[in-house]
mmCIF file of C-alpha atoms in Angstrom:
data_model
loop_
_atom_site.group_PDB
_atom_site.id
_atom_site.type_symbol
_atom_site.label_atom_id
_atom_site.label_comp_id
_atom_site.label_asym_id
_atom_site.label_seq_id
_atom_site.Cartn_x
_atom_site.Cartn_y
_atom_site.Cartn_z
ATOM 1 C CA GLU A 1 -15.688 -0.638 2.465
ATOM 2 C CA VAL A 2 -12.323 1.014 2.998
ATOM 3 C CA GLN A 3 -12.057 4.278 1.085
ATOM 4 C CA LEU A 4 -9.427 6.977 0.702
ATOM 5 C CA LEU A 5 -10.138 10.177 -1.195
ATOM 6 C CA GLU A 6 -7.498 12.767 -1.933
ATOM 7 C CA SER A 7 -8.124 16.439 -2.572
ATOM 8 C CA GLY A 8 -6.256 19.717 -2.676
ATOM 9 C CA GLY A 9 -4.228 19.310 -5.819
ATOM 10 C CA GLY A 10 -4.006 21.981 -8.465
ATOM 11 C CA LEU A 11 -1.703 24.412 -10.171
ATOM 12 C CA ALA A 12 0.991 26.047 -8.088
ATOM 13 C CA GLN A 13 3.905 28.288 -8.925
ATOM 14 C CA PRO A 14 7.509 27.277 -8.295
ATOM 15 C CA GLY A 15 8.300 28.109 -4.698
ATOM 16 C CA GLY A 16 4.648 27.966 -3.771
ATOM 17 C CA SER A 17 2.736 25.587 -1.564
ATOM 18 C CA LEU A 18 -0.355 23.411 -1.420
ATOM 19 C CA ARG A 19 -2.054 21.345 1.255
ATOM 20 C CA LEU A 20 -3.209 17.931 0.149
ATOM 21 C CA SER A 21 -5.815 16.047 2.132
ATOM 22 C CA CYS A 22 -6.941 12.453 2.244
ATOM 23 C CA ALA A 23 -10.336 11.707 3.713
ATOM 24 C CA THR A 24 -10.785 8.137 4.835
ATOM 25 C CA SER A 25 -13.592 5.821 5.906
ATOM 26 C CA GLY A 26 -14.350 2.179 6.532
ATOM 27 C CA PHE A 27 -11.512 1.288 8.900
ATOM 28 C CA THR A 28 -10.145 2.116 12.339
ATOM 29 C CA PHE A 29 -8.082 5.107 11.289
ATOM 30 C CA ASN A 30 -5.943 5.492 14.388
ATOM 31 C CA THR A 31 -4.514 1.978 14.148
ATOM 32 C CA TYR A 32 -2.841 2.344 10.761
ATOM 33 C CA ARG A 33 0.214 4.038 9.386
ATOM 34 C CA LEU A 34 -0.610 6.096 6.291
ATOM 35 C CA SER A 35 1.562 7.079 3.368
ATOM 36 C CA TRP A 36 1.834 9.384 0.393
ATOM 37 C CA VAL A 37 3.158 8.073 -2.909
ATOM 38 C CA ARG A 38 3.499 10.142 -6.042
ATOM 39 C CA GLN A 39 3.777 9.444 -9.736
ATOM 40 C CA ALA A 40 5.201 11.965 -12.174
ATOM 41 C CA PRO A 41 3.658 11.993 -15.663
ATOM 42 C CA GLY A 42 4.655 8.834 -17.517
ATOM 43 C CA LYS A 43 6.917 7.698 -14.676
ATOM 44 C CA GLY A 44 6.901 5.105 -11.936
ATOM 45 C CA LEU A 45 5.839 5.220 -8.307
ATOM 46 C CA GLU A 46 7.826 7.175 -5.731
ATOM 47 C CA TRP A 47 7.212 6.851 -2.002
ATOM 48 C CA ILE A 48 7.457 10.232 -0.336
ATOM 49 C CA SER A 49 6.185 10.030 3.240
ATOM 50 C CA THR A 50 4.637 7.873 5.951
ATOM 51 C CA ILE A 51 3.220 8.775 9.347
ATOM 52 C CA SER A 52 2.768 6.515 12.351
ATOM 53 C CA SER A 53 -0.682 5.630 13.651
ATOM 54 C CA ASP A 54 -0.454 8.113 16.523
ATOM 55 C CA GLY A 55 1.070 10.860 14.396
ATOM 56 C CA ALA A 56 4.204 11.009 16.503
ATOM 57 C CA THR A 57 6.651 9.760 13.886
ATOM 58 C CA ALA A 58 7.046 10.848 10.292
ATOM 59 C CA TYR A 59 9.262 9.420 7.598
ATOM 60 C CA TYR A 60 10.279 11.211 4.412
ATOM 61 C CA ALA A 61 12.080 10.496 1.184
ATOM 62 C CA ASP A 62 15.234 12.541 0.771
ATOM 63 C CA SER A 63 13.711 14.253 -2.264
ATOM 64 C CA VAL A 64 11.041 15.971 -0.153
ATOM 65 C CA LYS A 65 12.611 16.158 3.295
ATOM 66 C CA ALA A 66 12.434 19.683 4.769
ATOM 67 C CA ARG A 67 9.929 20.754 2.101
ATOM 68 C CA PHE A 68 6.942 18.480 2.748
ATOM 69 C CA THR A 69 5.174 17.885 6.062
ATOM 70 C CA ILE A 70 2.864 14.960 6.717
ATOM 71 C CA SER A 71 0.254 15.097 9.455
ATOM 72 C CA ARG A 72 -2.946 13.408 10.516
ATOM 73 C CA ASP A 73 -6.055 14.203 12.496
ATOM 74 C CA ASN A 74 -7.220 11.048 14.230
ATOM 75 C CA SER A 75 -10.429 12.771 15.348
ATOM 76 C CA LYS A 76 -11.399 13.467 11.734
ATOM 77 C CA ASN A 77 -9.897 10.387 10.058
ATOM 78 C CA THR A 78 -7.917 12.644 7.769
ATOM 79 C CA LEU A 79 -4.367 12.607 6.460
ATOM 80 C CA SER A 80 -2.637 15.711 5.156
ATOM 81 C CA LEU A 81 0.483 16.651 3.269
ATOM 82 C CA LEU A 82 1.756 20.209 3.211
ATOM 83 C CA VAL A 83 3.851 20.563 0.091
ATOM 84 C CA ASP A 84 6.076 23.602 0.266
ATOM 85 C CA PHE A 85 8.861 25.192 -1.767
ATOM 86 C CA LEU A 86 7.444 23.472 -4.801
ATOM 87 C CA ARG A 87 9.623 22.633 -7.773
ATOM 88 C CA ALA A 88 8.728 21.652 -11.322
ATOM 89 C CA GLU A 89 9.820 18.099 -10.542
ATOM 90 C CA ASP A 90 7.114 17.850 -7.868
ATOM 91 C CA THR A 91 4.529 17.751 -10.658
ATOM 92 C CA ALA A 92 2.783 14.420 -10.172
ATOM 93 C CA VAL A 93 -0.311 12.562 -9.121
ATOM 94 C CA TYR A 94 -0.217 12.210 -5.344
ATOM 95 C CA TYR A 95 -1.791 9.106 -3.833
ATOM 96 C CA CYS A 96 -2.548 8.420 -0.219
ATOM 97 C CA ALA A 97 -2.333 4.792 0.818
ATOM 98 C CA ARG A 98 -2.962 2.741 3.920
ATOM 99 C CA ALA A 99 -0.019 0.785 5.266
ATOM 100 C CA GLU A 100 -1.017 -2.634 6.525
ATOM 101 C CA SER A 101 1.375 -4.468 8.803
ATOM 102 C CA ARG A 102 2.253 -8.059 9.508
ATOM 103 C CA TRP A 103 4.498 -9.605 12.158
ATOM 104 C CA PHE A 104 6.987 -12.134 10.857
ATOM 105 C CA GLY A 105 10.293 -13.437 12.135
ATOM 106 C CA ALA A 106 10.552 -10.964 15.025
ATOM 107 C CA HIS A 107 9.809 -7.882 12.964
ATOM 108 C CA TYR A 108 6.936 -5.981 11.449
ATOM 109 C CA TYR A 109 6.747 -5.409 7.753
ATOM 110 C CA TYR A 110 4.434 -3.080 5.882
ATOM 111 C CA TYR A 111 2.808 -2.876 2.501
ATOM 112 C CA LEU A 112 0.293 -0.499 0.947
ATOM 113 C CA ASP A 113 -2.980 -2.337 0.762
ATOM 114 C CA VAL A 114 -5.514 0.367 -0.106
ATOM 115 C CA TRP A 115 -4.942 3.402 -2.311
ATOM 116 C CA GLY A 116 -6.915 6.490 -3.119
ATOM 117 C CA LYS A 117 -7.576 7.674 -6.658
ATOM 118 C CA GLY A 118 -5.007 10.447 -6.427
ATOM 119 C CA THR A 119 -4.896 14.214 -6.743
ATOM 120 C CA THR A 120 -2.832 16.011 -9.364
ATOM 121 C CA VAL A 121 -0.272 18.672 -8.507
ATOM 122 C CA THR A 122 1.126 20.771 -11.327
ATOM 123 C CA VAL A 123 3.993 23.140 -10.633
ATOM 124 C CA SER A 124 4.434 25.730 -13.344
ATOM 125 C CA SER A 125 4.800 29.444 -13.758
ATOM 126 C CA GLU B 1 20.068 2.251 0.144
ATOM 127 C CA ILE B 2 18.789 -0.902 -1.531
ATOM 128 C CA MET B 3 17.828 -0.519 -5.192
ATOM 129 C CA LEU B 4 15.302 -2.594 -7.075
ATOM 130 C CA THR B 5 15.555 -3.455 -10.749
ATOM 131 C CA GLN B 6 12.784 -5.073 -12.750
ATOM 132 C CA SER B 7 13.073 -7.039 -15.949
ATOM 133 C CA PRO B 8 12.095 -7.064 -18.626
ATOM 134 C CA ALA B 9 10.991 -3.456 -18.986
ATOM 135 C CA THR B 10 8.277 -4.594 -21.372
ATOM 136 C CA LEU B 11 6.778 -8.034 -21.885
ATOM 137 C CA SER B 12 4.662 -8.538 -25.006
ATOM 138 C CA LEU B 13 2.369 -11.525 -24.699
ATOM 139 C CA SER B 14 -0.991 -12.867 -25.805
ATOM 140 C CA PRO B 15 -3.981 -13.788 -23.642
ATOM 141 C CA GLY B 16 -3.583 -17.276 -22.261
ATOM 142 C CA GLU B 17 0.211 -17.086 -22.160
ATOM 143 C CA ARG B 18 2.335 -17.224 -19.025
ATOM 144 C CA ALA B 19 4.034 -14.040 -17.805
ATOM 145 C CA THR B 20 7.177 -14.134 -15.704
ATOM 146 C CA LEU B 21 8.305 -10.832 -14.186
ATOM 147 C CA SER B 22 11.548 -10.409 -12.297
ATOM 148 C CA CYS B 23 12.475 -8.071 -9.458
ATOM 149 C CA ARG B 24 16.060 -7.994 -8.245
ATOM 150 C CA ALA B 25 17.352 -6.245 -5.129
ATOM 151 C CA SER B 26 20.864 -4.786 -4.948
ATOM 152 C CA GLN B 27 21.474 -6.770 -1.756
ATOM 153 C CA SER B 28 19.782 -9.607 0.044
ATOM 154 C CA VAL B 29 16.468 -8.663 1.636
ATOM 155 C CA ARG B 30 13.863 -10.354 3.761
ATOM 156 C CA ALA B 31 11.240 -11.968 1.594
ATOM 157 C CA SER B 32 8.568 -10.690 3.957
ATOM 158 C CA ASP B 33 9.435 -7.136 2.911
ATOM 159 C CA LEU B 34 8.645 -7.620 -0.789
ATOM 160 C CA ALA B 35 5.292 -6.726 -2.386
ATOM 161 C CA TRP B 36 3.890 -6.457 -5.907
ATOM 162 C CA TYR B 37 1.354 -4.010 -7.334
ATOM 163 C CA GLN B 38 -0.588 -3.744 -10.563
ATOM 164 C CA GLN B 39 -1.449 -0.421 -12.174
ATOM 165 C CA LYS B 40 -3.680 0.070 -15.170
ATOM 166 C CA PRO B 41 -3.731 3.320 -17.182
ATOM 167 C CA GLY B 42 -5.539 6.090 -15.364
ATOM 168 C CA GLN B 43 -5.982 4.001 -12.217
ATOM 169 C CA SER B 44 -4.295 3.879 -8.864
ATOM 170 C CA PRO B 45 -2.028 0.937 -8.013
ATOM 171 C CA ARG B 46 -3.573 -2.225 -6.620
ATOM 172 C CA LEU B 47 -1.848 -4.553 -4.183
ATOM 173 C CA LEU B 48 -1.372 -8.045 -5.616
ATOM 174 C CA ILE B 49 1.180 -9.809 -3.429
ATOM 175 C CA TYR B 50 2.684 -9.104 -0.013
ATOM 176 C CA GLY B 51 5.318 -10.980 1.942
ATOM 177 C CA ALA B 52 6.746 -12.092 -1.422
ATOM 178 C CA SER B 53 4.156 -14.825 -1.880
ATOM 179 C CA SER B 54 0.857 -14.028 -0.130
ATOM 180 C CA ARG B 55 -1.970 -12.958 -2.390
ATOM 181 C CA ALA B 56 -3.946 -9.917 -1.331
ATOM 182 C CA THR B 57 -7.677 -10.149 -0.804
ATOM 183 C CA GLY B 58 -9.559 -10.816 -4.011
ATOM 184 C CA ILE B 59 -6.495 -11.516 -6.147
ATOM 185 C CA PRO B 60 -7.000 -14.520 -8.444
ATOM 186 C CA ASP B 61 -4.786 -17.539 -7.967
ATOM 187 C CA ARG B 62 -3.263 -17.138 -11.426
ATOM 188 C CA PHE B 63 -1.023 -14.539 -9.753
ATOM 189 C CA ARG B 64 1.856 -16.124 -7.855
ATOM 190 C CA GLY B 65 4.772 -14.490 -6.086
ATOM 191 C CA SER B 66 7.986 -16.259 -5.199
ATOM 192 C CA GLY B 67 11.642 -15.703 -4.441
ATOM 193 C CA SER B 68 14.166 -15.023 -1.754
ATOM 194 C CA GLY B 69 17.439 -13.215 -1.143
ATOM 195 C CA THR B 70 17.891 -10.842 -4.069
ATOM 196 C CA ASP B 71 15.651 -12.449 -6.690
ATOM 197 C CA PHE B 72 11.872 -12.341 -6.716
ATOM 198 C CA THR B 73 9.350 -13.318 -9.357
ATOM 199 C CA LEU B 74 5.740 -12.536 -10.137
ATOM 200 C CA THR B 75 4.165 -15.172 -12.351
ATOM 201 C CA ILE B 76 0.817 -14.830 -14.059
ATOM 202 C CA SER B 77 -0.054 -18.342 -15.118
ATOM 203 C CA ARG B 78 -2.513 -17.555 -17.912
ATOM 204 C CA LEU B 79 -2.955 -13.945 -18.949
ATOM 205 C CA GLU B 80 -6.472 -12.612 -18.980
ATOM 206 C CA PRO B 81 -7.351 -9.475 -20.986
ATOM 207 C CA GLU B 82 -7.565 -7.444 -17.758
ATOM 208 C CA ASP B 83 -3.995 -8.388 -16.752
ATOM 209 C CA PHE B 84 -2.322 -6.142 -19.317
ATOM 210 C CA ALA B 85 -0.902 -3.421 -17.090
ATOM 211 C CA VAL B 86 2.240 -2.165 -15.377
ATOM 212 C CA TYR B 87 3.594 -4.177 -12.455
ATOM 213 C CA TYR B 88 5.769 -2.776 -9.699
ATOM 214 C CA CYS B 89 7.690 -4.545 -6.999
ATOM 215 C CA GLN B 90 8.182 -2.731 -3.702
ATOM 216 C CA LEU B 91 10.503 -3.223 -0.778
ATOM 217 C CA TYR B 92 9.803 -2.204 2.807
ATOM 218 C CA GLY B 93 12.937 -1.022 4.546
ATOM 219 C CA SER B 94 14.386 1.552 6.897
ATOM 220 C CA SER B 95 15.611 4.381 4.723
ATOM 221 C CA PRO B 96 13.759 4.933 2.547
ATOM 222 C CA LEU B 97 10.763 3.264 4.134
ATOM 223 C CA PHE B 98 9.360 2.044 0.819
ATOM 224 C CA THR B 99 11.253 1.539 -2.418
ATOM 225 C CA PHE B 100 9.559 0.805 -5.723
ATOM 226 C CA GLY B 101 11.075 -0.846 -8.728
ATOM 227 C CA PRO B 102 10.834 0.918 -12.092
ATOM 228 C CA GLY B 103 8.041 -1.349 -13.293
ATOM 229 C CA THR B 104 7.397 -3.933 -15.994
ATOM 230 C CA THR B 105 4.779 -3.264 -18.649
ATOM 231 C CA VAL B 106 2.853 -6.303 -19.805
ATOM 232 C CA ASP B 107 1.308 -5.425 -23.133
ATOM 233 C CA LEU B 108 -0.609 -7.138 -25.877
ATOM 234 C CA LYS B 109 1.478 -8.852 -28.501
#
């Protein structure tokens, strides 16, 4: 069974930092892109970052670029997100998700087929 | 940047009724890049549909995705009690890599 389990959330002060982790099992980790998606209280889903299967390429939403850093350890099947320079608006549940791919019409497309249960980040003084 | 809008914001229906949810893109997109998710309160999202019309593993056939160009639809043929939830469409692109719509809440009439 494919499983993703986030950890590392908690209370942080504005300007502070946290490191979120996502432990995975049940699939060949180093063949999948992985993503972080967050959800502010009572709001919708917001994609924030994706990392390639080999860790060489990272993608970020403009809202977190230069503040958040995604990384992965393919030897430990673990995904991480360093969240830095935190702001009140970063308060959210942070989900890690696996990005499955399909080839169609001369291009790959991706969708998020398995999600973790999320870890909550609260930014407050 | 392509934006997604979903309508209606809330759909109030009874079990057994048909639900029709709309997702509209601000410009024409590849149907293959469109997915739908379901989220129940306190739970993480669950993939329902990918490639606009392919059901994910384990998704009942009462869920059907369709559409092309700028207009996409998720249809639930006969609502079951467990189908009352929030539904999001999502687009795979270049920048940003994933875009979610604002969601449609299907609630009990």
